[in-house]
């Protein structure tokens, strides 16, 4: 029997403060509906300098280990996917290893390719385990980022921050991956980037959306070709994409998932046997189906709407959001996942939700992590955004959390709560 490999458990960490997106809209003189309806946002996480990608990654990793009674001696790989690392050389993963006092017998490294970096790490871990190289050991993959465009920019309402830690093993209680079906599409484009030394991203916003959609089409078609060959999906009364119980997308802002879903359906409608009998306009109309979006996508976006973009972690926040509400109903069912990183690289993959997913999600207790946050005013948000990132405020970390407290001789010092 083929080895089952995938995500056994997950945990999240988020900044302790957020703004209401309507407060941001009003402060910017924008109709709040543009942010709530036009972008699909509700709230936006605000990370202060103490809540950097290391602190968030360490908090999420500690939670996944403690809440699932993971024996660190059986973890052979710790990978952090991030595009907001804290050093050109020293890996976020090595900080996390030190903060959590993990054994020295594990591989530690970071993976970077914009928002795709986390998925790159996940696939490295899955393939390491599936190949047998892991010799039965598990891996921890943490996606951790602070999405930041700056005050008064078009990207401002699509900021956020947080981390999702994934325990990857041969006991995929949350999601057993369909190894060998993944479809990939990459291209050298300047849609979103952050030159060395810059804290804020540079983005060609509307172009980035078209790059995402084009890459999605290539990745999805690659997956579909293999899924058809393996009879995981088929052309029939329903489209191949409709045969997935849910589809999760990279979510820079929630409305993007709707655009992505329309694009995926368009791929199926254009390629379906007999497509020539319909017009492009009719296919576009069918692709936009709200019923399909409501049934396959909408239920995964609850956390994303409250946190904002978390770059590498956004897709996995959607996974957490989906499974916290629907684990039991989805047990045994196949879902699709689309990862996109600007620059760009997209990967579409699928997996089957595990029978023990509900128990694992209860341990993640995602709702209580979110509920502990504090809503702040726009003045407070702007004050935090103006803080120097190398001078963290003197705030004690909450129990079980980590914070950057000082940078001394270019060394970052963290405290545990
Ligand atoms: P914008 O240009 O200010 O907004 O910035 P817009 O004019 O395009 O409006 C946005 C939507 O609101 C539109 O809906 C409007 O119609 C609607 P759409 O036509 O797109 O469906 N709208 C309204 N709706 C209701 N009531 C109103 C109203 N007014 C307008 N009154 C943009 C939007 C997303 C470009 C900007 O926020 C931005 O640049 N964000 C950052 C870039 C980004 O998120 N790109 C996404 C794809 S690339 C990606 O996902 C990778 C990324 O995560 C990075 C990585 O890989 O590391 C970003």
XYZ file of C-alpha atoms and ligand atoms in Angstrom:
475
model
C 0.000 0.000 0.000
C 1.263 3.486 -0.869
C 2.479 5.416 2.172
C 0.080 8.086 3.435
C 1.803 11.393 4.093
C 0.377 14.782 4.927
C -0.639 17.205 7.628
C -1.225 15.604 11.009
C -2.017 18.735 13.038
C -1.769 22.512 12.896
C -1.648 25.515 15.204
C -1.871 29.238 14.597
C -0.381 32.379 16.134
C -1.574 35.914 15.437
C -0.579 39.418 16.546
C -2.440 40.488 19.682
C -3.946 43.601 18.078
C -6.149 44.336 15.086
C -8.043 47.183 13.459
C -11.581 47.041 12.187
C -11.386 47.449 8.418
C -14.279 49.936 8.381
C -12.324 52.193 10.784
C -9.425 52.088 8.320
C -11.716 52.910 5.387
C -13.280 55.877 7.175
C -9.855 57.214 8.188
C -8.748 57.044 4.562
C -11.935 58.704 3.262
C -12.934 55.517 1.412
C -16.449 54.020 1.251
C -16.203 51.113 3.771
C -18.003 48.892 1.242
C -14.892 49.040 -0.950
C -12.934 47.186 1.747
C -15.730 44.964 3.095
C -17.450 44.055 -0.183
C -14.819 45.016 -2.780
C -11.963 43.244 -0.957
C -13.973 41.009 1.402
C -12.150 42.144 4.560
C -13.497 42.552 8.108
C -10.468 43.072 10.336
C -6.711 43.373 9.873
C -4.016 42.060 12.202
C -1.448 44.645 13.317
C 1.947 43.263 14.319
C 4.224 45.405 16.482
C 8.029 45.082 16.225
C 8.081 42.531 19.083
C 5.827 40.269 17.043
C 8.245 39.515 14.223
C 8.260 36.430 12.012
C 10.459 34.553 14.525
C 8.215 35.276 17.525
C 5.054 34.299 15.634
C 6.683 31.160 14.180
C 7.986 30.069 17.599
C 4.574 30.596 19.222
C 2.781 28.591 16.520
C 5.406 25.807 16.564
C 5.305 25.560 20.370
C 1.524 25.233 20.224
C 1.539 22.471 17.618
C 4.110 20.516 19.639
C 2.541 20.938 23.082
C -1.100 20.514 22.110
C -0.401 17.339 20.154
C 2.134 15.811 22.571
C 4.771 15.675 19.851
C 8.035 14.027 20.917
C 10.686 16.474 19.575
C 13.154 13.590 19.285
C 10.962 12.194 16.494
C 11.022 15.430 14.473
C 13.781 15.356 11.848
C 13.097 18.585 9.977
C 12.039 22.117 10.898
C 11.353 24.388 7.937
C 10.095 27.962 8.082
C 8.507 29.412 4.961
C 8.757 33.192 5.154
C 9.388 36.257 3.026
C 9.776 38.502 6.070
C 12.783 36.862 7.693
C 14.927 38.847 10.111
C 18.435 38.210 8.832
C 20.081 37.752 5.440
C 21.821 34.636 6.678
C 20.601 33.177 9.974
C 17.428 31.159 9.444
C 14.202 31.891 11.287
C 14.075 28.107 11.747
C 17.290 28.164 13.791
C 15.808 30.817 16.105
C 12.709 28.644 16.525
C 14.836 25.590 17.246
C 16.701 27.488 19.959
C 13.637 29.097 21.522
C 11.832 25.756 21.713
C 14.992 23.904 22.822
C 14.507 21.364 20.046
C 17.061 18.573 19.515
C 20.117 19.293 17.380
C 19.585 16.222 15.230
C 17.100 17.949 12.909
C 17.502 19.823 9.635
C 16.630 23.503 10.074
C 16.225 25.925 7.198
C 13.992 28.593 5.670
C 12.276 28.522 2.288
C 11.579 31.717 0.362
C 9.536 32.479 -2.681
C 7.056 35.194 -1.651
C 3.791 33.609 -0.477
C 4.739 30.278 -2.065
C 7.617 29.737 0.418
C 5.466 27.840 2.921
C 4.187 25.431 0.307
C 7.754 24.917 -0.941
C 8.648 23.879 2.622
C 5.586 21.671 2.953
C 6.349 19.826 -0.278
C 10.006 19.354 0.737
C 8.805 17.822 4.015
C 6.157 15.630 2.391
C 8.570 14.326 -0.242
C 11.304 13.764 2.411
C 8.895 11.609 4.411
C 7.370 9.833 1.393
C 10.795 8.970 -0.036
C 11.755 7.202 3.173
C 14.608 9.655 3.813
C 12.878 10.743 6.996
C 13.103 7.188 8.344
C 9.735 7.475 10.069
C 10.375 10.904 11.578
C 7.986 13.861 11.327
C 8.620 17.393 10.087
C 7.381 20.756 11.301
C 6.738 23.386 8.642
C 5.929 26.877 9.861
C 4.566 29.603 7.575
C 5.189 32.964 9.243
C 4.940 36.477 7.834
C 4.074 40.120 8.370
C 2.327 41.576 5.303
C 3.125 45.264 5.103
C 2.591 47.829 2.349
C 2.620 51.024 4.412
C 0.255 53.810 5.412
C -1.966 55.379 2.743
C -1.104 52.878 0.017
C -3.542 50.887 -2.138
C -2.217 47.741 -0.489
C -2.824 49.065 3.057
C -6.191 47.282 3.587
C -4.556 44.003 2.508
C -1.923 43.908 5.271
C -1.883 41.442 8.180
C 0.398 38.991 9.959
C 0.599 35.675 11.729
C 1.888 32.124 11.524
C 0.562 28.630 10.941
C 2.606 25.628 12.091
C 1.999 22.310 10.331
C 3.017 18.941 11.731
C 3.762 16.731 8.719
C 3.938 12.969 9.100
C 2.828 9.501 8.060
C -0.277 9.982 10.183
C -2.119 12.669 8.195
C -5.080 13.176 10.525
C -5.921 16.528 8.927
C -5.046 16.036 5.270
C -3.442 13.120 3.370
C -1.815 14.602 0.277
C -2.291 13.099 -3.203
C 1.425 12.762 -3.876
C 2.330 12.881 -7.554
C -0.680 14.866 -8.758
C 0.610 18.391 -8.032
C 0.522 20.908 -10.870
C 2.956 23.820 -10.994
C 3.255 27.029 -13.003
C 6.095 29.510 -12.520
C 7.192 32.638 -14.372
C 9.700 35.483 -13.992
C 7.479 38.531 -13.321
C 7.678 41.743 -11.277
C 4.211 41.805 -9.749
C 5.130 42.158 -6.065
C 8.585 42.286 -4.517
C 10.556 43.783 -1.624
C 14.069 44.954 -2.502
C 16.793 44.354 0.113
C 16.648 46.928 2.888
C 12.990 47.812 2.364
C 10.440 47.093 5.052
C 7.395 47.636 2.820
C 6.572 45.586 -0.262
C 6.473 47.170 -3.714
C 3.508 46.000 -5.717
C 1.886 46.439 -9.103
C -1.504 45.551 -7.607
C -3.732 44.944 -10.614
C -0.938 43.251 -12.557
C -0.313 40.980 -9.538
C -3.919 39.802 -9.748
C -3.520 38.882 -13.415
C -0.220 37.073 -12.687
C -1.960 35.093 -9.927
C -4.829 34.116 -12.223
C -2.559 33.109 -15.093
C -0.345 31.004 -12.818
C -3.409 29.420 -11.231
C -4.635 28.316 -14.656
C -1.321 26.612 -15.448
C -1.041 24.927 -12.049
C -4.646 23.756 -12.012
C -4.458 22.352 -15.544
C -1.285 20.471 -14.565
C -3.012 18.947 -11.536
C -6.158 18.156 -13.534
C -4.209 16.344 -16.240
C -2.718 13.985 -13.634
C -5.923 13.698 -11.634
C -7.801 12.683 -14.797
C -5.112 10.145 -15.675
C -5.411 8.613 -12.190
C -9.231 8.786 -12.355
C -9.346 10.978 -9.266
C -11.702 13.243 -11.262
C -13.374 12.773 -14.660
C -15.181 14.687 -17.362
C -18.861 13.920 -16.871
C -22.013 15.559 -15.690
C -19.981 17.716 -13.333
C -16.714 19.489 -14.106
C -13.477 18.065 -12.624
C -13.116 21.074 -10.297
C -16.659 20.539 -9.057
C -15.681 17.044 -7.909
C -13.513 18.529 -5.151
C -15.516 19.004 -1.950
C -13.826 22.356 -1.266
C -11.122 24.414 -2.953
C -8.785 26.595 -0.911
C -6.889 29.458 -2.489
C -4.018 31.705 -1.497
C -5.895 34.650 0.050
C -4.140 38.040 -0.158
C -7.655 39.452 0.395
C -10.863 37.435 0.451
C -12.288 38.703 -2.842
C -9.219 37.200 -4.559
C -10.537 33.731 -3.730
C -13.715 34.507 -5.678
C -11.704 35.695 -8.687
C -9.505 32.608 -8.411
C -12.478 30.281 -8.299
C -13.990 31.883 -11.394
C -10.661 31.375 -13.170
C -10.448 27.718 -12.159
C -13.981 27.069 -13.389
C -13.184 28.852 -16.629
C -10.282 26.443 -17.189
C -12.711 23.516 -16.890
C -15.398 25.153 -19.015
C -12.923 26.037 -21.782
C -11.343 22.573 -21.863
C -14.498 20.449 -21.412
C -15.464 18.117 -24.253
C -18.070 20.055 -26.279
C -16.827 23.473 -25.092
C -16.961 24.761 -28.671
C -20.752 24.588 -28.488
C -20.848 27.472 -25.980
C -19.706 31.079 -26.407
C -16.868 32.654 -24.349
C -19.440 35.028 -22.775
C -21.668 32.124 -21.714
C -18.674 30.280 -20.251
C -17.646 33.363 -18.283
C -21.145 33.724 -16.907
C -21.209 30.073 -15.802
C -17.710 30.381 -14.319
C -18.886 33.216 -12.040
C -21.573 31.006 -10.447
C -22.185 32.177 -6.899
C -23.663 28.788 -6.037
C -20.365 27.080 -6.806
C -18.365 29.712 -4.881
C -20.710 29.446 -1.897
C -20.549 25.647 -1.874
C -16.833 25.161 -2.508
C -14.983 28.243 -1.276
C -16.805 30.699 1.001
C -16.664 28.626 4.195
C -12.842 28.639 4.228
C -12.459 32.418 4.407
C -13.608 33.246 7.951
C -10.126 33.546 9.465
C -8.618 35.294 6.453
C -11.307 37.997 6.638
C -10.331 38.664 10.262
C -6.539 38.538 9.940
C -5.750 39.899 6.452
C -2.903 38.729 4.259
C -0.331 36.518 5.985
C 1.675 35.828 2.812
C 3.026 32.240 3.218
C 0.443 31.395 5.878
C -2.658 32.663 4.048
C -3.496 29.375 2.338
C -2.954 27.477 5.595
C -5.087 29.966 7.506
C -7.818 29.104 4.999
C -7.195 25.411 5.744
C -7.502 26.116 9.490
C -10.658 28.154 8.887
C -12.211 25.404 6.806
C -11.367 22.552 9.125
C -12.329 24.311 12.344
C -15.908 24.431 11.090
C -16.237 21.487 8.753
C -13.817 18.727 9.735
C -16.501 16.202 10.559
C -18.554 16.868 7.403
C -15.450 16.698 5.198
C -13.852 13.556 6.661
C -12.920 11.222 3.802
C -13.517 13.910 1.172
C -10.994 15.360 -1.266
C -10.196 19.082 -1.312
C -8.000 21.149 -3.635
C -5.441 23.775 -2.588
C -3.866 26.538 -4.672
C -0.692 28.192 -3.426
C 0.565 31.359 -5.146
C 3.702 33.367 -4.539
C 4.472 36.521 -6.476
C 7.468 36.570 -8.689
C 5.928 34.012 -9.385
C 5.194 30.349 -8.603
C 1.844 28.596 -8.194
C 1.152 25.033 -7.161
C -2.189 23.227 -7.136
C -2.474 20.069 -5.063
C -5.133 17.961 -3.433
C -5.637 15.794 -0.395
C -8.199 13.848 1.567
C -9.455 15.140 4.923
C -8.740 12.650 7.729
C -11.260 10.947 9.976
C -9.554 12.409 13.072
C -9.493 15.974 11.742
C -12.134 17.249 14.182
C -10.153 16.007 17.207
C -6.967 17.600 15.866
C -8.714 20.919 15.200
C -10.147 20.944 18.725
C -6.534 20.927 19.958
C -5.691 23.869 17.688
C -8.508 25.841 19.386
C -8.264 28.482 16.689
C -11.247 30.495 17.879
C -9.785 31.160 21.323
C -6.501 32.349 19.776
C -8.454 34.885 17.700
C -10.774 35.864 20.566
C -7.849 37.008 22.760
C -7.003 39.854 20.384
C -7.589 43.506 21.184
C -9.213 45.977 18.779
C -7.203 49.194 18.495
C -7.946 52.668 17.171
C -6.526 54.038 13.945
C -4.266 56.377 15.947
C -2.800 53.400 17.786
C -2.412 51.470 14.500
C -0.534 54.379 12.918
C 1.670 54.729 15.985
C 2.601 51.032 15.777
C 3.256 51.254 12.040
C 5.724 54.110 12.656
C 7.729 52.238 15.321
C 11.248 51.316 14.372
C 11.418 47.594 13.791
C 14.675 47.236 15.693
C 13.342 48.858 18.899
C 10.599 46.585 20.220
C 8.335 47.914 22.947
C 8.885 46.572 26.476
C 5.866 44.289 26.681
C 5.849 40.930 28.458
C 4.797 38.064 26.203
C 1.519 36.363 27.078
C 1.815 32.840 28.544
C 2.920 30.384 25.863
C 3.967 33.151 23.455
C 7.305 34.585 22.346
C 8.340 38.197 21.701
C 11.397 40.000 20.428
C 12.537 42.156 23.363
C 15.878 43.583 22.291
C 18.549 43.656 19.613
C 21.990 43.647 21.218
C 25.206 43.634 19.147
C 23.075 42.673 16.104
C 21.757 39.663 17.999
C 18.023 39.284 18.480
C 16.886 38.486 22.022
C 13.491 36.882 22.568
C 11.460 36.292 25.714
C 8.991 33.504 26.378
C 5.791 34.087 28.341
P -7.426 49.348 -5.494
O -6.893 49.643 -6.849
O -7.424 50.475 -4.518
O -8.886 48.779 -5.550
O -6.555 48.191 -4.823
P -9.858 48.591 -6.795
O -10.217 49.890 -7.363
O -9.316 47.517 -7.710
O -11.113 48.024 -6.003
C -11.059 46.795 -5.376
C -12.433 46.132 -5.523
O -13.384 46.911 -4.770
C -12.966 46.129 -6.967
O -13.662 44.914 -7.103
C -13.942 47.300 -6.991
O -14.956 47.164 -7.971
C -14.503 47.211 -5.592
P -13.359 43.964 -8.391
O -13.709 44.779 -9.582
O -11.873 43.670 -8.339
O -14.179 42.773 -8.172
N -15.068 48.460 -5.089
C -16.210 48.520 -4.373
N -17.076 47.552 -3.967
C -18.153 47.934 -3.224
N -18.393 49.240 -2.886
C -17.553 50.225 -3.274
C -16.410 49.882 -4.048
N -15.383 50.595 -4.587
C -14.580 49.699 -5.224
N -17.807 51.478 -2.921
C -5.601 45.998 -4.779
C -6.878 46.826 -4.802
C -5.926 44.548 -4.436
C -4.910 46.060 -6.145
C -4.643 46.597 -3.691
O -5.227 46.483 -2.407
C -3.267 45.957 -3.669
O -2.379 46.363 -4.414
N -3.044 44.933 -2.796
C -1.783 44.220 -2.710
C -1.542 43.289 -3.887
C -2.367 42.025 -3.833
O -2.945 41.679 -2.815
N -2.384 41.300 -4.958
C -3.103 40.036 -5.034
C -2.539 39.075 -6.067
S -0.779 38.811 -5.864
C -0.679 37.782 -4.451
O -1.647 37.239 -4.014
C 0.653 37.637 -3.811
C 0.823 38.406 -2.522
O 0.114 37.759 -1.463
C 2.307 38.562 -2.171
C 3.190 37.337 -2.130
O 3.128 36.417 -2.931
O 4.093 37.356 -1.284
C 0.278 39.831 -2.599
